[in-house]
Amino acid sequence: MASAADESDGPRRQQCIDVLCGYLRLPYDPGHGNSGRAKLVTTLPLDGGGETEEHVEYRQNDREVRRTIIRVIADHLQAGAEFSWSTSDFDFRAARLEDAAFGGAVFSGRTRFDKATFDGPAGFERATFDGPVGFERATFGGPVAFTGAVFDHRARFDEAGFDDSASFQEATFNGDAGFYRATFSGHARFQWAVFTGDSEFYRATFNGHARFDNATFHRAGMLRGATFNGHAGFQHVTFNGAAGLGKATFNGHAEFQQSTFNDTAQFDEAVFHGPAGFSGCGSPGRPASRAPTSAPSRSSSKPRHDGARPSGNSTGITTPERSRRISNRTSGHRR
């Protein structure tokens, strides 16, 4: 099938690629991936007496076939491939992918991984997505790496589940980035990531440490309603658009030191259960030692710490002085 795709172009090549992707979407049980068994027959008793047989068909040595398909596709997506499939569309929706390695791949067409299940590690290091890409409701069972990946169009990870570590370090999102209600069960790393379009982490859950240090948000960075159960690192972050962290919950350390807010900083009804640091925050025209004071005044709610509403600073953002008082008050029994 790969040879037929190489010898073809346009719609004919796309048909061949659709067949390969279609195979990966067939039902698959990883527990029987290496089995040479073709059929499993189970005898079950009936309530009224007698028996019935349940027949389950298996594709022999299916794991090797699937790995070969993934490897062939990934090889044809490399920049120096003899026969490039990069301009084709790839439909992996609801596919089951084991040890998927797409490092350095170039996807120029429409790419869909929605509801796909990744068993084992998944690698998209330095991959380039020139067209729209969707990972909505995808499940990553092992560690996944998008380190240095470039998303030139819209990238959607809404309601995706990351069961292990997820690395987006030095990734570039040139279109809108969506992580609505995504769940990160391991550590999430977005250090040095660049968000050129709008980024949405609305009601996302970070159960491990979430590191956004040195990231740049050129437009709106919406983390409203997000929950951070580990350390939340936003040190040296630049928010050129609105920073929306209203109703966010910080159950561990929250670190915003040396960050820059060039637009509104919204922390209305945010809850800080651990030490919160804003020292060295700055914005244009203000000394670097001051926290930004441009949060909307329409809400009288201030960031909360341990359920209490701190008084003062009507802007709804914790000042460096208040941050130190909060940390000193809680460091004795929170660490």
Coordinates of C-alpha atoms in Angstrom, one line a residue:
M1 CA 0.0 0.0 0.0
A2 CA 2.9 2.4 0.8
S3 CA 4.4 1.6 -2.6
A4 CA 1.1 2.4 -4.3
A5 CA 1.0 5.7 -2.5
D6 CA 4.5 6.5 -3.6
E7 CA 3.7 5.8 -7.2
S8 CA 0.6 8.0 -7.1
D9 CA -0.3 11.6 -6.4
G10 CA -3.3 13.6 -5.5
P11 CA -6.6 11.7 -4.7
R12 CA -5.0 8.3 -5.5
R13 CA -2.3 8.8 -2.9
Q14 CA -4.8 10.1 -0.4
Q15 CA -6.9 6.9 -0.9
C16 CA -3.9 4.8 -0.1
I17 CA -3.1 6.8 3.1
D18 CA -6.8 6.6 4.1
V19 CA -6.5 2.8 4.0
L20 CA -3.4 2.8 6.2
C21 CA -5.0 5.1 8.7
G22 CA -8.2 3.1 8.6
Y23 CA -6.3 -0.1 9.6
L24 CA -5.1 1.8 12.7
R25 CA -8.7 2.6 13.6
L26 CA -9.8 -1.0 13.6
P27 CA -10.6 -2.5 17.1
Y28 CA -7.4 -3.5 18.8
D29 CA -6.5 -5.2 22.1
P30 CA -2.9 -4.5 23.1
G31 CA -3.0 -7.6 25.3
H32 CA -3.2 -9.8 22.2
G33 CA -0.9 -7.6 20.0
N34 CA 1.8 -10.2 19.7
S35 CA -0.5 -13.3 19.7
G36 CA -0.6 -15.6 16.8
R37 CA -4.1 -16.6 17.9
A38 CA -6.7 -16.1 15.2
K39 CA -9.8 -16.8 17.3
L40 CA -10.9 -17.0 20.9
V41 CA -14.0 -19.2 21.7
T42 CA -15.6 -18.8 25.1
T43 CA -18.4 -21.0 26.3
L44 CA -20.9 -19.3 28.6
P45 CA -23.8 -20.9 30.4
L46 CA -27.4 -19.7 29.7
D47 CA -29.8 -18.8 32.5
G48 CA -32.4 -21.3 31.3
G49 CA -29.9 -24.1 30.8
G50 CA -27.6 -25.0 28.0
E51 CA -24.6 -23.1 26.7
T52 CA -23.6 -20.5 24.2
E53 CA -20.4 -19.8 22.5
E54 CA -18.8 -16.4 22.1
H55 CA -16.3 -16.0 19.2
V56 CA -13.7 -13.2 19.1
E57 CA -11.6 -12.8 16.0
Y58 CA -8.0 -11.6 16.2
R59 CA -5.6 -10.4 13.6
Q60 CA -2.4 -12.4 14.0
N61 CA 0.7 -10.4 15.1
D62 CA -1.3 -7.2 14.9
R63 CA 1.2 -5.2 16.9
E64 CA 4.0 -5.6 14.4
V65 CA 1.7 -4.6 11.5
R66 CA 0.5 -1.5 13.4
R67 CA 4.1 -0.5 14.3
T68 CA 5.1 -0.9 10.7
I69 CA 2.3 1.3 9.5
I70 CA 3.2 4.0 12.0
R71 CA 6.9 3.8 11.1
V72 CA 6.2 4.0 7.3
I73 CA 3.9 7.0 7.8
A74 CA 6.4 8.8 10.0
D75 CA 9.3 8.1 7.5
H76 CA 7.2 9.7 4.7
L77 CA 6.6 12.8 6.8
Q78 CA 10.3 13.6 7.3
A79 CA 11.6 16.7 5.6
G80 CA 14.1 14.7 3.5
A81 CA 11.8 11.9 2.5
E82 CA 12.2 10.6 -1.1
F83 CA 8.4 10.5 -1.4
S84 CA 6.8 13.0 0.8
W85 CA 3.2 12.5 2.1
S86 CA 3.3 15.7 4.2
T87 CA 0.6 17.5 2.1
S88 CA -1.9 14.6 2.6
D89 CA -4.6 14.5 5.3
F90 CA -4.3 12.0 8.2
D91 CA -7.3 10.7 10.0
F92 CA -6.3 8.9 13.2
R93 CA -9.6 9.5 15.0
A94 CA -10.3 6.9 17.7
A95 CA -7.2 5.0 16.6
R96 CA -5.1 3.0 19.0
L97 CA -1.4 3.8 18.6
E98 CA 1.4 2.1 20.4
D99 CA 4.8 3.8 20.9
A100 CA 4.0 6.4 18.3
A101 CA 7.1 8.2 17.1
F102 CA 6.5 11.2 14.9
G103 CA 9.5 13.2 15.9
G104 CA 10.5 15.7 13.1
A105 CA 7.4 14.9 11.1
V106 CA 5.8 17.6 8.9
F107 CA 2.0 17.6 8.7
S108 CA 0.9 20.1 6.1
G109 CA -2.6 18.8 5.5
R110 CA -5.4 18.3 8.0
T111 CA -4.4 16.0 10.9
R112 CA -6.9 14.5 13.3
F113 CA -6.0 12.5 16.4
D114 CA -9.3 13.2 18.2
K115 CA -10.3 10.4 20.7
A116 CA -7.1 8.5 19.8
T117 CA -5.5 6.4 22.5
F118 CA -1.7 6.4 22.8
D119 CA -0.3 3.4 24.6
G120 CA 3.3 3.8 25.7
P121 CA 5.4 6.9 25.0
A122 CA 4.3 9.2 22.2
G123 CA 6.9 11.4 20.5
F124 CA 6.2 14.6 18.4
E125 CA 9.5 16.3 19.1
R126 CA 10.2 19.1 16.6
A127 CA 7.2 18.1 14.6
T128 CA 5.6 20.8 12.4
F129 CA 1.8 21.1 11.9
D130 CA 1.2 23.5 9.0
G131 CA -2.5 22.7 8.9
P132 CA -5.1 22.4 11.7
V133 CA -4.5 19.6 14.1
G134 CA -6.9 18.1 16.6
F135 CA -6.1 15.9 19.7
E136 CA -9.5 16.5 21.3
R137 CA -10.4 13.9 23.9
A138 CA -7.3 12.0 23.1
T139 CA -5.8 9.8 25.8
F140 CA -2.0 9.7 26.3
G141 CA -1.3 6.6 28.4
G142 CA 2.5 7.2 28.6
P143 CA 4.8 10.2 28.5
V144 CA 4.3 12.5 25.5
A145 CA 6.7 15.0 24.1
F146 CA 5.9 17.9 21.8
T147 CA 9.2 19.5 22.7
G148 CA 10.1 22.1 20.0
A149 CA 7.0 21.4 18.0
V150 CA 5.5 24.1 15.8
F151 CA 1.8 24.5 15.3
D152 CA 1.2 27.0 12.5
H153 CA -2.6 26.6 12.6
R154 CA -5.2 25.9 15.2
A155 CA -4.2 23.2 17.7
R156 CA -7.0 21.6 19.9
F157 CA -6.3 19.4 22.9
D158 CA -9.7 20.0 24.5
E159 CA -10.6 17.4 27.2
A160 CA -7.5 15.4 26.4
G161 CA -6.1 13.2 29.1
F162 CA -2.4 13.1 29.8
D163 CA -1.8 10.1 32.2
D164 CA 1.9 10.7 32.4
S165 CA 4.3 13.6 31.9
A166 CA 3.6 16.0 29.0
S167 CA 6.3 18.2 27.6
F168 CA 5.5 21.3 25.4
Q169 CA 8.8 22.9 26.2
E170 CA 9.9 25.4 23.5
A171 CA 6.8 24.6 21.5
T172 CA 5.4 27.4 19.2
F173 CA 1.7 27.9 18.8
N174 CA 1.2 30.3 15.9
G175 CA -2.6 29.7 15.8
D176 CA -5.0 29.4 18.7
A177 CA -4.2 26.7 21.2
G178 CA -7.0 25.0 23.1
F179 CA -6.6 22.9 26.2
Y180 CA -10.1 23.3 27.5
R181 CA -10.8 20.9 30.4
A182 CA -7.6 19.0 29.6
T183 CA -6.3 16.8 32.5
F184 CA -2.6 16.5 33.2
S185 CA -2.0 13.7 35.7
G186 CA 1.8 14.0 35.5
H187 CA 4.0 17.0 35.2
A188 CA 3.2 19.5 32.5
R189 CA 6.1 21.4 31.0
F190 CA 5.5 24.5 28.9
Q191 CA 8.8 26.3 29.6
W192 CA 9.9 28.7 26.9
A193 CA 6.7 28.0 24.9
V194 CA 5.4 30.8 22.6
F195 CA 1.7 31.3 22.2
T196 CA 1.1 33.7 19.3
G197 CA -2.6 33.2 19.1
D198 CA -5.2 32.9 21.9
S199 CA -4.5 30.2 24.4
E200 CA -7.2 28.6 26.4
F201 CA -6.7 26.4 29.5
Y202 CA -10.1 27.0 30.9
R203 CA -10.9 24.6 33.7
A204 CA -7.9 22.5 32.9
T205 CA -6.6 20.3 35.7
F206 CA -2.9 20.0 36.6
N207 CA -2.3 17.2 39.1
G208 CA 1.5 17.3 38.8
H209 CA 3.7 20.3 38.6
A210 CA 2.8 22.8 35.9
R211 CA 5.7 24.8 34.6
F212 CA 5.2 27.8 32.3
D213 CA 8.4 29.6 33.2
N214 CA 9.8 31.9 30.5
A215 CA 6.8 31.3 28.3
T216 CA 5.3 34.1 26.2
F217 CA 1.7 34.8 25.6
H218 CA 1.3 37.3 22.8
R219 CA -2.5 37.4 23.0
A220 CA -5.0 36.3 25.6
G221 CA -3.8 33.6 28.0
M222 CA -6.9 32.2 29.5
L223 CA -6.5 29.8 32.5
R224 CA -9.7 30.8 34.2
G225 CA -11.1 28.1 36.5
A226 CA -7.9 26.0 36.1
T227 CA -6.9 23.8 39.1
F228 CA -3.2 23.5 40.0
N229 CA -2.7 20.6 42.5
G230 CA 1.1 20.8 42.3
H231 CA 3.5 23.7 42.0
A232 CA 2.4 26.3 39.5
G233 CA 5.4 28.0 37.9
F234 CA 4.9 31.2 35.9
Q235 CA 8.3 32.8 36.6
H236 CA 9.6 35.2 34.0
V237 CA 6.5 34.8 31.9
T238 CA 5.4 37.6 29.5
F239 CA 1.7 38.3 29.1
N240 CA 1.3 40.6 26.2
G241 CA -2.5 40.0 26.1
A242 CA -4.9 39.6 28.9
A243 CA -3.9 37.1 31.6
G244 CA -7.1 35.4 32.8
L245 CA -6.6 33.4 36.0
G246 CA -10.0 34.3 37.6
K247 CA -11.5 31.4 39.7
A248 CA -8.2 29.5 39.4
T249 CA -7.3 27.3 42.3
F250 CA -3.7 26.9 43.5
N251 CA -3.2 24.1 45.9
G252 CA 0.6 24.2 45.9
H253 CA 3.1 26.9 45.5
A254 CA 2.2 29.6 43.0
E255 CA 5.2 31.4 41.5
F256 CA 4.8 34.5 39.4
Q257 CA 8.1 36.2 40.2
Q258 CA 9.6 38.4 37.6
S259 CA 6.7 38.1 35.2
T260 CA 5.5 40.9 33.0
F261 CA 1.8 41.8 32.5
N262 CA 1.4 44.1 29.5
D263 CA -2.4 44.0 29.6
T264 CA -5.1 43.3 32.2
A265 CA -4.3 40.6 34.9
Q266 CA -7.5 39.0 36.1
F267 CA -7.3 37.1 39.3
D268 CA -10.8 37.6 40.5
E269 CA -12.0 34.9 42.9
A270 CA -8.7 33.0 42.5
V271 CA -7.9 30.8 45.5
F272 CA -4.3 30.3 46.8
H273 CA -4.0 27.5 49.4
G274 CA -0.2 27.6 49.3
P275 CA 2.5 30.3 49.3
A276 CA 2.1 32.8 46.4
G277 CA 4.9 34.9 45.0
F278 CA 4.6 37.9 42.8
S279 CA 7.9 39.7 43.6
G280 CA 9.5 41.5 40.8
C281 CA 6.4 41.6 38.6
G282 CA 6.2 44.5 36.3
S283 CA 4.3 46.2 33.5
P284 CA 5.1 49.1 31.1
G285 CA 5.5 52.4 32.9
R286 CA 5.7 50.8 36.3
P287 CA 8.8 49.8 38.4
A288 CA 9.7 46.2 38.0
S289 CA 9.4 45.7 41.8
R290 CA 5.6 46.3 41.6
A291 CA 2.9 43.8 40.7
P292 CA 0.6 44.7 37.8
T293 CA -2.4 46.7 38.9
S294 CA -4.5 46.5 35.8
A295 CA -7.0 43.8 36.7
P296 CA -10.6 44.8 35.9
S297 CA -12.3 46.8 38.6
R298 CA -15.7 45.4 37.8
S299 CA -15.3 42.7 40.3
S300 CA -14.7 43.4 44.0
S301 CA -13.4 39.9 44.6
K302 CA -9.7 39.5 45.4
P303 CA -7.4 36.4 45.2
R304 CA -8.2 34.2 48.1
H305 CA -5.7 32.4 50.3
D306 CA -6.9 29.5 52.4
G307 CA -10.5 30.6 51.8
A308 CA -9.9 34.1 53.1
R309 CA -10.3 37.3 51.1
P310 CA -7.2 39.5 51.6
S311 CA -8.1 43.2 52.1
G312 CA -6.5 46.1 50.3
N313 CA -5.4 46.4 46.6
S314 CA -8.7 46.7 44.8
T315 CA -7.2 45.5 41.6
G316 CA -7.7 41.9 42.5
I317 CA -4.1 40.8 42.2
T318 CA -1.7 40.1 45.1
T319 CA 1.1 42.6 45.5
P320 CA 4.7 41.6 46.3
E321 CA 4.2 42.9 49.9
R322 CA 1.0 40.9 50.4
S323 CA 2.5 37.9 48.8
R324 CA 5.3 37.9 51.3
R325 CA 2.8 38.2 54.2
I326 CA 0.8 35.3 52.8
S327 CA 3.9 33.1 52.4
N328 CA 5.2 34.0 55.9
R329 CA 1.8 33.3 57.4
T330 CA 1.4 29.8 55.9
S331 CA 5.0 28.6 55.4
G332 CA 5.1 27.2 58.9
H333 CA 2.3 24.7 58.4
R334 CA 2.0 24.3 54.6
R335 CA 5.4 23.1 53.6

